Amino acid sequence: MSSLHEFHYRLPARAGGFRPGAHPGRSLGPGQEFAMHMRLFDNPDPRRIDLRASLRNPRQDWLVRVYRQRVSVPVHAVVDVSASMQFGARASKLQVAADFLEGLGHSAFRAGDPVGMLAFDAAERSDLLLPARHSRGAGHAMARLLRECASAPGHAGGAQGLAQVAQRLADRQGLVFLVSDFHWDLQALDGILDLLAQAYVVPLIIWDPAETEPPPGNALLAVHDAENGRRRTLWVGRSLRVGWRAAVARRRARLDGLFLARGLRPVYIQGAFEAEALSRYFLEAVA
């Protein structure tokens, strides 16, 4: 696994849990971040006695220093494997998602976090389920499943499949990467985000440059709808190019509005996964 795919992530708030890790936690325990003083009677750990604080204490109690523990958080990737995700001029969007998952597995292992994958098209794909685990090979296993899936016939996608997957993660804390091109009806997305409200959700929107930018010049273009299988021929002229770009801008504005209303900022990936850009996203989002 190339270190170029490793990225650094962090949560915007303290995480719950007791398993040691890299993230600031809410629980008290072994750590280096000072939280408070407590009486030695209440926290009998003589190694943590603070002599200066004890001498200043008007009750003349022995005081010990108490620290906050850094913890690990469960990380899940929820991946859209519908037919539209198999489109791509140089590499399919599923291949780009697989590159991301390989980097995610490596990054989570380095951070001490368990990582897993759930997938959906028109329904939940239980054959692509990998429960969260702390393993050096988790990223490779997730990426391999997606790359094998990319060579199989795809099915139409939809919010129903995503809703089924979201039920598995409902009311769970942690970090959730929502990976899709979002080429399906967005009306149910708000309710799905309600199910994931306890987690920190990062939408990863994967688009291919061939679908966001029309071909240059006037020409006939044969198109194939990956979701419904329909084929047709379009005349690419100036008016179609203007309408094409306007439709992409409207879709992006709607996605931005849906996520920003929840305090979420989506990540747009076009053409290839760049680990450095994702690290920059977390630095800006949590700063």
mmCIF file of C-alpha atoms in Angstrom:
data_model
loop_
_atom_site.group_PDB
_atom_site.id
_atom_site.type_symbol
_atom_site.label_atom_id
_atom_site.label_comp_id
_atom_site.label_asym_id
_atom_site.label_seq_id
_atom_site.Cartn_x
_atom_site.Cartn_y
_atom_site.Cartn_z
ATOM 1 C CA MET A 1 0.000 0.000 0.000
ATOM 2 C CA SER A 2 1.553 3.311 -1.047
ATOM 3 C CA SER A 3 1.861 5.935 1.673
ATOM 4 C CA LEU A 4 0.628 8.434 -0.930
ATOM 5 C CA HIS A 5 -2.898 7.111 -0.262
ATOM 6 C CA GLU A 6 -2.748 7.727 3.472
ATOM 7 C CA PHE A 7 -4.739 10.677 4.771
ATOM 8 C CA HIS A 8 -5.313 12.125 8.219
ATOM 9 C CA TYR A 9 -8.787 12.553 9.665
ATOM 10 C CA ARG A 10 -10.206 13.823 12.927
ATOM 11 C CA LEU A 11 -13.619 14.426 14.455
ATOM 12 C CA PRO A 12 -15.008 17.873 15.286
ATOM 13 C CA ALA A 13 -15.958 16.896 18.863
ATOM 14 C CA ARG A 14 -14.798 14.579 21.622
ATOM 15 C CA ALA A 15 -15.635 10.945 21.047
ATOM 16 C CA GLY A 16 -17.104 8.454 23.461
ATOM 17 C CA GLY A 17 -15.633 5.048 24.173
ATOM 18 C CA PHE A 18 -12.895 3.516 26.286
ATOM 19 C CA ARG A 19 -10.619 1.751 23.795
ATOM 20 C CA PRO A 20 -7.326 3.687 23.562
ATOM 21 C CA GLY A 21 -6.791 5.493 20.273
ATOM 22 C CA ALA A 22 -5.807 8.763 18.642
ATOM 23 C CA HIS A 23 -8.921 10.928 19.125
ATOM 24 C CA PRO A 24 -9.741 13.266 22.028
ATOM 25 C CA GLY A 25 -12.251 11.443 24.231
ATOM 26 C CA ARG A 26 -14.855 12.344 26.808
ATOM 27 C CA SER A 27 -13.946 9.603 29.274
ATOM 28 C CA LEU A 28 -11.377 9.899 32.057
ATOM 29 C CA GLY A 29 -8.418 7.567 32.134
ATOM 30 C CA PRO A 30 -4.785 7.196 31.089
ATOM 31 C CA GLY A 31 -3.801 10.126 28.940
ATOM 32 C CA GLN A 32 -1.871 13.375 28.729
ATOM 33 C CA GLU A 33 -4.686 15.937 28.573
ATOM 34 C CA PHE A 34 -5.397 17.360 32.024
ATOM 35 C CA ALA A 35 -9.116 17.382 32.913
ATOM 36 C CA MET A 36 -9.496 18.273 36.612
ATOM 37 C CA HIS A 37 -8.380 17.653 40.163
ATOM 38 C CA MET A 38 -10.071 15.063 42.356
ATOM 39 C CA ARG A 39 -9.630 14.025 45.973
ATOM 40 C CA LEU A 40 -7.261 11.153 46.526
ATOM 41 C CA PHE A 41 -10.094 9.469 48.456
ATOM 42 C CA ASP A 42 -12.300 9.562 45.337
ATOM 43 C CA ASN A 43 -9.541 8.587 42.911
ATOM 44 C CA PRO A 44 -6.980 6.546 44.867
ATOM 45 C CA ASP A 45 -3.946 6.904 42.588
ATOM 46 C CA PRO A 46 -0.995 8.270 44.626
ATOM 47 C CA ARG A 47 1.129 8.512 41.457
ATOM 48 C CA ARG A 48 -1.042 11.443 40.335
ATOM 49 C CA ILE A 49 -0.823 13.533 43.531
ATOM 50 C CA ASP A 50 -0.432 17.253 42.809
ATOM 51 C CA LEU A 51 1.478 18.708 45.786
ATOM 52 C CA ARG A 52 1.038 22.356 44.857
ATOM 53 C CA ALA A 53 -2.712 22.030 44.302
ATOM 54 C CA SER A 54 -3.048 20.067 47.549
ATOM 55 C CA LEU A 55 -1.256 22.780 49.554
ATOM 56 C CA ARG A 56 -3.530 25.454 48.083
ATOM 57 C CA ASN A 57 -6.678 23.452 48.785
ATOM 58 C CA PRO A 58 -8.636 25.167 51.624
ATOM 59 C CA ARG A 59 -10.037 21.788 52.758
ATOM 60 C CA GLN A 60 -6.503 20.404 53.030
ATOM 61 C CA ASP A 61 -7.411 17.337 50.963
ATOM 62 C CA TRP A 62 -4.815 15.485 48.959
ATOM 63 C CA LEU A 63 -5.595 16.184 45.298
ATOM 64 C CA VAL A 64 -4.707 14.050 42.311
ATOM 65 C CA ARG A 65 -4.556 15.083 38.685
ATOM 66 C CA VAL A 66 -7.127 13.400 36.405
ATOM 67 C CA TYR A 67 -6.658 13.173 32.661
ATOM 68 C CA ARG A 68 -8.830 12.579 29.632
ATOM 69 C CA GLN A 69 -8.216 9.438 27.653
ATOM 70 C CA ARG A 70 -7.665 9.454 23.901
ATOM 71 C CA VAL A 71 -9.923 6.878 22.262
ATOM 72 C CA SER A 72 -10.500 5.033 19.014
ATOM 73 C CA VAL A 73 -13.681 5.509 16.981
ATOM 74 C CA PRO A 74 -15.406 3.076 14.604
ATOM 75 C CA VAL A 75 -15.096 4.123 10.963
ATOM 76 C CA HIS A 76 -17.549 2.921 8.295
ATOM 77 C CA ALA A 77 -17.653 3.457 4.553
ATOM 78 C CA VAL A 78 -21.144 3.260 3.042
ATOM 79 C CA VAL A 79 -20.593 2.710 -0.676
ATOM 80 C CA ASP A 80 -22.994 3.006 -3.617
ATOM 81 C CA VAL A 81 -22.328 0.088 -6.032
ATOM 82 C CA SER A 82 -25.193 0.798 -8.444
ATOM 83 C CA ALA A 83 -24.804 0.687 -12.222
ATOM 84 C CA SER A 84 -24.025 4.395 -12.568
ATOM 85 C CA MET A 85 -20.964 3.919 -10.341
ATOM 86 C CA GLN A 86 -19.478 1.651 -13.003
ATOM 87 C CA PHE A 87 -19.197 4.544 -15.438
ATOM 88 C CA GLY A 88 -15.850 6.212 -16.053
ATOM 89 C CA ALA A 89 -13.801 7.365 -19.016
ATOM 90 C CA ARG A 90 -10.392 6.291 -17.663
ATOM 91 C CA ALA A 91 -11.399 4.415 -14.505
ATOM 92 C CA SER A 92 -14.865 3.652 -13.206
ATOM 93 C CA LYS A 93 -16.193 5.520 -10.210
ATOM 94 C CA LEU A 94 -16.152 2.215 -8.323
ATOM 95 C CA GLN A 95 -12.430 1.932 -9.030
ATOM 96 C CA VAL A 96 -11.941 5.434 -7.623
ATOM 97 C CA ALA A 97 -13.989 4.408 -4.561
ATOM 98 C CA ALA A 98 -11.775 1.312 -4.199
ATOM 99 C CA ASP A 99 -8.657 3.511 -4.173
ATOM 100 C CA PHE A 100 -10.256 5.584 -1.420
ATOM 101 C CA LEU A 101 -11.118 2.478 0.625
ATOM 102 C CA GLU A 102 -7.576 1.185 0.371
ATOM 103 C CA GLY A 103 -6.335 4.509 1.704
ATOM 104 C CA LEU A 104 -9.024 4.549 4.391
ATOM 105 C CA GLY A 105 -8.045 1.114 5.658
ATOM 106 C CA HIS A 106 -4.389 2.101 5.867
ATOM 107 C CA SER A 107 -5.192 5.411 7.572
ATOM 108 C CA ALA A 108 -7.589 3.860 10.100
ATOM 109 C CA PHE A 109 -5.052 1.177 11.010
ATOM 110 C CA ARG A 110 -2.417 3.837 11.633
ATOM 111 C CA ALA A 111 -4.882 5.747 13.838
ATOM 112 C CA GLY A 112 -5.873 2.616 15.786
ATOM 113 C CA ASP A 113 -9.501 2.678 14.596
ATOM 114 C CA PRO A 114 -11.647 -0.279 13.479
ATOM 115 C CA VAL A 115 -12.906 0.175 9.912
ATOM 116 C CA GLY A 116 -15.637 -1.587 7.943
ATOM 117 C CA MET A 117 -17.744 -1.317 4.787
ATOM 118 C CA LEU A 118 -21.437 -1.477 3.920
ATOM 119 C CA ALA A 119 -22.746 -1.278 0.351
ATOM 120 C CA PHE A 120 -26.011 -0.751 -1.485
ATOM 121 C CA ASP A 121 -27.628 -0.458 -4.900
ATOM 122 C CA ALA A 122 -31.412 -0.837 -5.110
ATOM 123 C CA ALA A 123 -31.150 -2.719 -1.791
ATOM 124 C CA GLU A 124 -28.533 -3.455 0.820
ATOM 125 C CA ARG A 125 -25.687 -5.604 -0.539
ATOM 126 C CA SER A 126 -25.041 -8.037 2.285
ATOM 127 C CA ASP A 127 -22.472 -9.857 0.116
ATOM 128 C CA LEU A 128 -20.261 -6.756 0.336
ATOM 129 C CA LEU A 129 -20.592 -6.303 4.107
ATOM 130 C CA LEU A 130 -17.340 -6.183 6.067
ATOM 131 C CA PRO A 131 -17.842 -5.535 9.805
ATOM 132 C CA ALA A 132 -15.573 -2.954 11.375
ATOM 133 C CA ARG A 133 -12.289 -4.432 12.535
ATOM 134 C CA HIS A 134 -8.811 -3.275 13.431
ATOM 135 C CA SER A 135 -6.672 -4.974 10.809
ATOM 136 C CA ARG A 136 -3.754 -4.027 8.616
ATOM 137 C CA GLY A 137 -5.440 -5.717 5.651
ATOM 138 C CA ALA A 138 -8.933 -4.230 6.058
ATOM 139 C CA GLY A 139 -8.415 -1.610 3.356
ATOM 140 C CA HIS A 140 -7.114 -4.143 0.861
ATOM 141 C CA ALA A 141 -10.071 -6.456 1.558
ATOM 142 C CA MET A 142 -12.630 -3.669 1.049
ATOM 143 C CA ALA A 143 -10.938 -2.448 -2.120
ATOM 144 C CA ARG A 144 -10.736 -5.965 -3.557
ATOM 145 C CA LEU A 145 -14.476 -6.502 -3.073
ATOM 146 C CA LEU A 146 -15.253 -3.248 -4.865
ATOM 147 C CA ARG A 147 -12.898 -3.957 -7.753
ATOM 148 C CA GLU A 148 -14.474 -7.366 -8.245
ATOM 149 C CA CYS A 149 -17.915 -5.762 -8.059
ATOM 150 C CA ALA A 150 -16.886 -3.270 -10.778
ATOM 151 C CA SER A 151 -16.564 -6.111 -13.294
ATOM 152 C CA ALA A 152 -20.029 -7.553 -12.560
ATOM 153 C CA PRO A 153 -23.343 -6.356 -14.039
ATOM 154 C CA GLY A 154 -24.711 -3.423 -12.061
ATOM 155 C CA HIS A 155 -28.191 -2.759 -10.730
ATOM 156 C CA ALA A 156 -30.076 0.495 -10.466
ATOM 157 C CA GLY A 157 -29.400 2.482 -7.329
ATOM 158 C CA GLY A 158 -31.696 4.361 -5.048
ATOM 159 C CA ALA A 159 -32.350 5.833 -1.643
ATOM 160 C CA GLN A 160 -34.151 2.674 -0.523
ATOM 161 C CA GLY A 161 -30.911 0.678 -0.505
ATOM 162 C CA LEU A 162 -29.091 3.443 1.349
ATOM 163 C CA ALA A 163 -31.894 3.635 3.921
ATOM 164 C CA GLN A 164 -31.554 -0.097 4.627
ATOM 165 C CA VAL A 165 -27.821 0.311 5.207
ATOM 166 C CA ALA A 166 -28.322 3.413 7.361
ATOM 167 C CA GLN A 167 -30.611 1.416 9.654
ATOM 168 C CA ARG A 168 -27.611 -0.720 10.599
ATOM 169 C CA LEU A 169 -25.701 2.363 11.720
ATOM 170 C CA ALA A 170 -28.641 4.210 13.307
ATOM 171 C CA ASP A 171 -27.815 5.878 16.630
ATOM 172 C CA ARG A 172 -24.174 4.776 16.451
ATOM 173 C CA GLN A 173 -21.331 7.185 17.041
ATOM 174 C CA GLY A 174 -18.205 7.273 14.945
ATOM 175 C CA LEU A 175 -17.149 8.408 11.486
ATOM 176 C CA VAL A 176 -19.191 7.505 8.387
ATOM 177 C CA PHE A 177 -18.021 8.127 4.821
ATOM 178 C CA LEU A 178 -21.008 8.210 2.452
ATOM 179 C CA VAL A 179 -19.560 7.320 -0.973
ATOM 180 C CA SER A 180 -21.807 7.761 -4.022
ATOM 181 C CA ASP A 181 -22.377 9.741 -7.213
ATOM 182 C CA PHE A 182 -25.866 10.561 -5.862
ATOM 183 C CA HIS A 183 -27.464 9.979 -9.249
ATOM 184 C CA TRP A 184 -30.767 8.997 -7.661
ATOM 185 C CA ASP A 185 -33.804 10.705 -6.162
ATOM 186 C CA LEU A 186 -32.628 12.896 -3.276
ATOM 187 C CA GLN A 187 -36.021 13.365 -1.591
ATOM 188 C CA ALA A 188 -35.327 10.655 0.999
ATOM 189 C CA LEU A 189 -31.789 11.836 1.781
ATOM 190 C CA ASP A 190 -32.873 14.085 4.653
ATOM 191 C CA GLY A 191 -34.530 11.193 6.503
ATOM 192 C CA ILE A 192 -31.472 9.009 5.925
ATOM 193 C CA LEU A 193 -29.220 11.638 7.465
ATOM 194 C CA ASP A 194 -31.552 11.613 10.499
ATOM 195 C CA LEU A 195 -30.620 7.960 11.029
ATOM 196 C CA LEU A 196 -26.923 8.870 10.968
ATOM 197 C CA ALA A 197 -27.291 11.924 13.210
ATOM 198 C CA GLN A 198 -25.131 10.462 16.015
ATOM 199 C CA ALA A 199 -22.161 9.969 13.672
ATOM 200 C CA TYR A 200 -19.904 12.447 11.915
ATOM 201 C CA VAL A 201 -20.877 11.987 8.259
ATOM 202 C CA VAL A 202 -18.531 12.886 5.398
ATOM 203 C CA PRO A 203 -20.254 12.749 1.970
ATOM 204 C CA LEU A 204 -17.827 11.717 -0.785
ATOM 205 C CA ILE A 205 -19.397 12.589 -4.138
ATOM 206 C CA ILE A 206 -17.589 10.793 -6.968
ATOM 207 C CA TRP A 207 -18.178 12.182 -10.447
ATOM 208 C CA ASP A 208 -16.317 11.429 -13.643
ATOM 209 C CA PRO A 209 -15.117 14.379 -15.762
ATOM 210 C CA ALA A 210 -16.864 12.823 -18.775
ATOM 211 C CA GLU A 211 -20.257 13.303 -17.103
ATOM 212 C CA THR A 212 -19.674 16.777 -15.675
ATOM 213 C CA GLU A 213 -18.131 18.389 -18.758
ATOM 214 C CA PRO A 214 -19.682 18.029 -22.256
ATOM 215 C CA PRO A 215 -17.478 17.121 -25.243
ATOM 216 C CA PRO A 216 -15.930 20.103 -27.028
ATOM 217 C CA GLY A 217 -17.133 21.001 -30.505
ATOM 218 C CA ASN A 218 -20.258 20.035 -32.403
ATOM 219 C CA ALA A 219 -20.722 16.283 -32.910
ATOM 220 C CA LEU A 220 -23.094 13.366 -32.545
ATOM 221 C CA LEU A 221 -22.781 11.620 -29.193
ATOM 222 C CA ALA A 222 -24.085 8.115 -28.405
ATOM 223 C CA VAL A 223 -25.124 7.919 -24.735
ATOM 224 C CA HIS A 224 -26.128 4.992 -22.545
ATOM 225 C CA ASP A 225 -28.075 5.389 -19.287
ATOM 226 C CA ALA A 226 -26.397 2.953 -16.889
ATOM 227 C CA GLU A 227 -29.410 2.925 -14.544
ATOM 228 C CA ASN A 228 -32.225 2.098 -16.998
ATOM 229 C CA GLY A 229 -30.209 0.733 -19.938
ATOM 230 C CA ARG A 230 -31.632 3.175 -22.505
ATOM 231 C CA ARG A 231 -29.492 4.273 -25.437
ATOM 232 C CA ARG A 232 -29.903 7.351 -27.571
ATOM 233 C CA THR A 233 -27.969 9.720 -29.795
ATOM 234 C CA LEU A 234 -27.550 13.413 -29.015
ATOM 235 C CA TRP A 235 -26.391 16.292 -31.149
ATOM 236 C CA VAL A 236 -23.836 18.156 -29.071
ATOM 237 C CA GLY A 237 -24.140 21.810 -29.968
ATOM 238 C CA ARG A 238 -23.693 25.067 -28.134
ATOM 239 C CA SER A 239 -27.131 25.023 -26.518
ATOM 240 C CA LEU A 240 -26.701 21.463 -25.252
ATOM 241 C CA ARG A 241 -23.293 22.290 -23.754
ATOM 242 C CA VAL A 242 -24.772 25.271 -21.936
ATOM 243 C CA GLY A 243 -27.683 23.176 -20.650
ATOM 244 C CA TRP A 244 -25.325 20.330 -19.663
ATOM 245 C CA ARG A 245 -23.154 22.591 -17.502
ATOM 246 C CA ALA A 246 -26.224 24.260 -15.999
ATOM 247 C CA ALA A 247 -27.707 20.874 -15.024
ATOM 248 C CA VAL A 248 -24.442 19.850 -13.324
ATOM 249 C CA ALA A 249 -24.354 23.169 -11.441
ATOM 250 C CA ARG A 250 -27.966 22.731 -10.294
ATOM 251 C CA ARG A 251 -27.262 19.198 -9.060
ATOM 252 C CA ARG A 252 -24.211 20.341 -7.174
ATOM 253 C CA ALA A 253 -26.083 23.270 -5.630
ATOM 254 C CA ARG A 254 -28.876 20.961 -4.459
ATOM 255 C CA LEU A 255 -26.432 18.501 -2.902
ATOM 256 C CA ASP A 256 -24.531 21.325 -1.223
ATOM 257 C CA GLY A 257 -27.787 22.729 0.158
ATOM 258 C CA LEU A 258 -28.962 19.388 1.549
ATOM 259 C CA PHE A 259 -25.683 18.692 3.314
ATOM 260 C CA LEU A 260 -24.873 22.221 4.461
ATOM 261 C CA ALA A 261 -28.300 22.412 6.131
ATOM 262 C CA ARG A 262 -26.960 19.618 8.376
ATOM 263 C CA GLY A 263 -23.617 21.279 8.944
ATOM 264 C CA LEU A 264 -21.931 18.821 6.563
ATOM 265 C CA ARG A 265 -19.560 19.812 3.782
ATOM 266 C CA PRO A 266 -19.325 17.308 0.927
ATOM 267 C CA VAL A 267 -16.076 16.265 -0.752
ATOM 268 C CA TYR A 268 -16.150 16.159 -4.562
ATOM 269 C CA ILE A 269 -13.826 13.643 -6.208
ATOM 270 C CA GLN A 270 -13.444 13.898 -9.970
ATOM 271 C CA GLY A 271 -11.272 11.499 -11.925
ATOM 272 C CA ALA A 272 -9.000 10.189 -9.153
ATOM 273 C CA PHE A 273 -8.750 9.982 -5.380
ATOM 274 C CA GLU A 274 -6.268 12.422 -3.834
ATOM 275 C CA ALA A 275 -5.357 11.639 -0.230
ATOM 276 C CA GLU A 276 -3.788 15.049 0.370
ATOM 277 C CA ALA A 277 -7.013 16.818 -0.606
ATOM 278 C CA LEU A 278 -8.970 14.742 1.919
ATOM 279 C CA SER A 279 -6.463 15.520 4.681
ATOM 280 C CA ARG A 280 -6.876 19.193 3.839
ATOM 281 C CA TYR A 281 -10.664 18.813 4.069
ATOM 282 C CA PHE A 282 -10.449 17.567 7.663
ATOM 283 C CA LEU A 283 -7.973 20.249 8.663
ATOM 284 C CA GLU A 284 -10.297 22.942 7.336
ATOM 285 C CA ALA A 285 -13.493 21.359 8.681
ATOM 286 C CA VAL A 286 -12.286 20.845 12.236
ATOM 287 C CA ALA A 287 -10.068 23.924 12.529
#
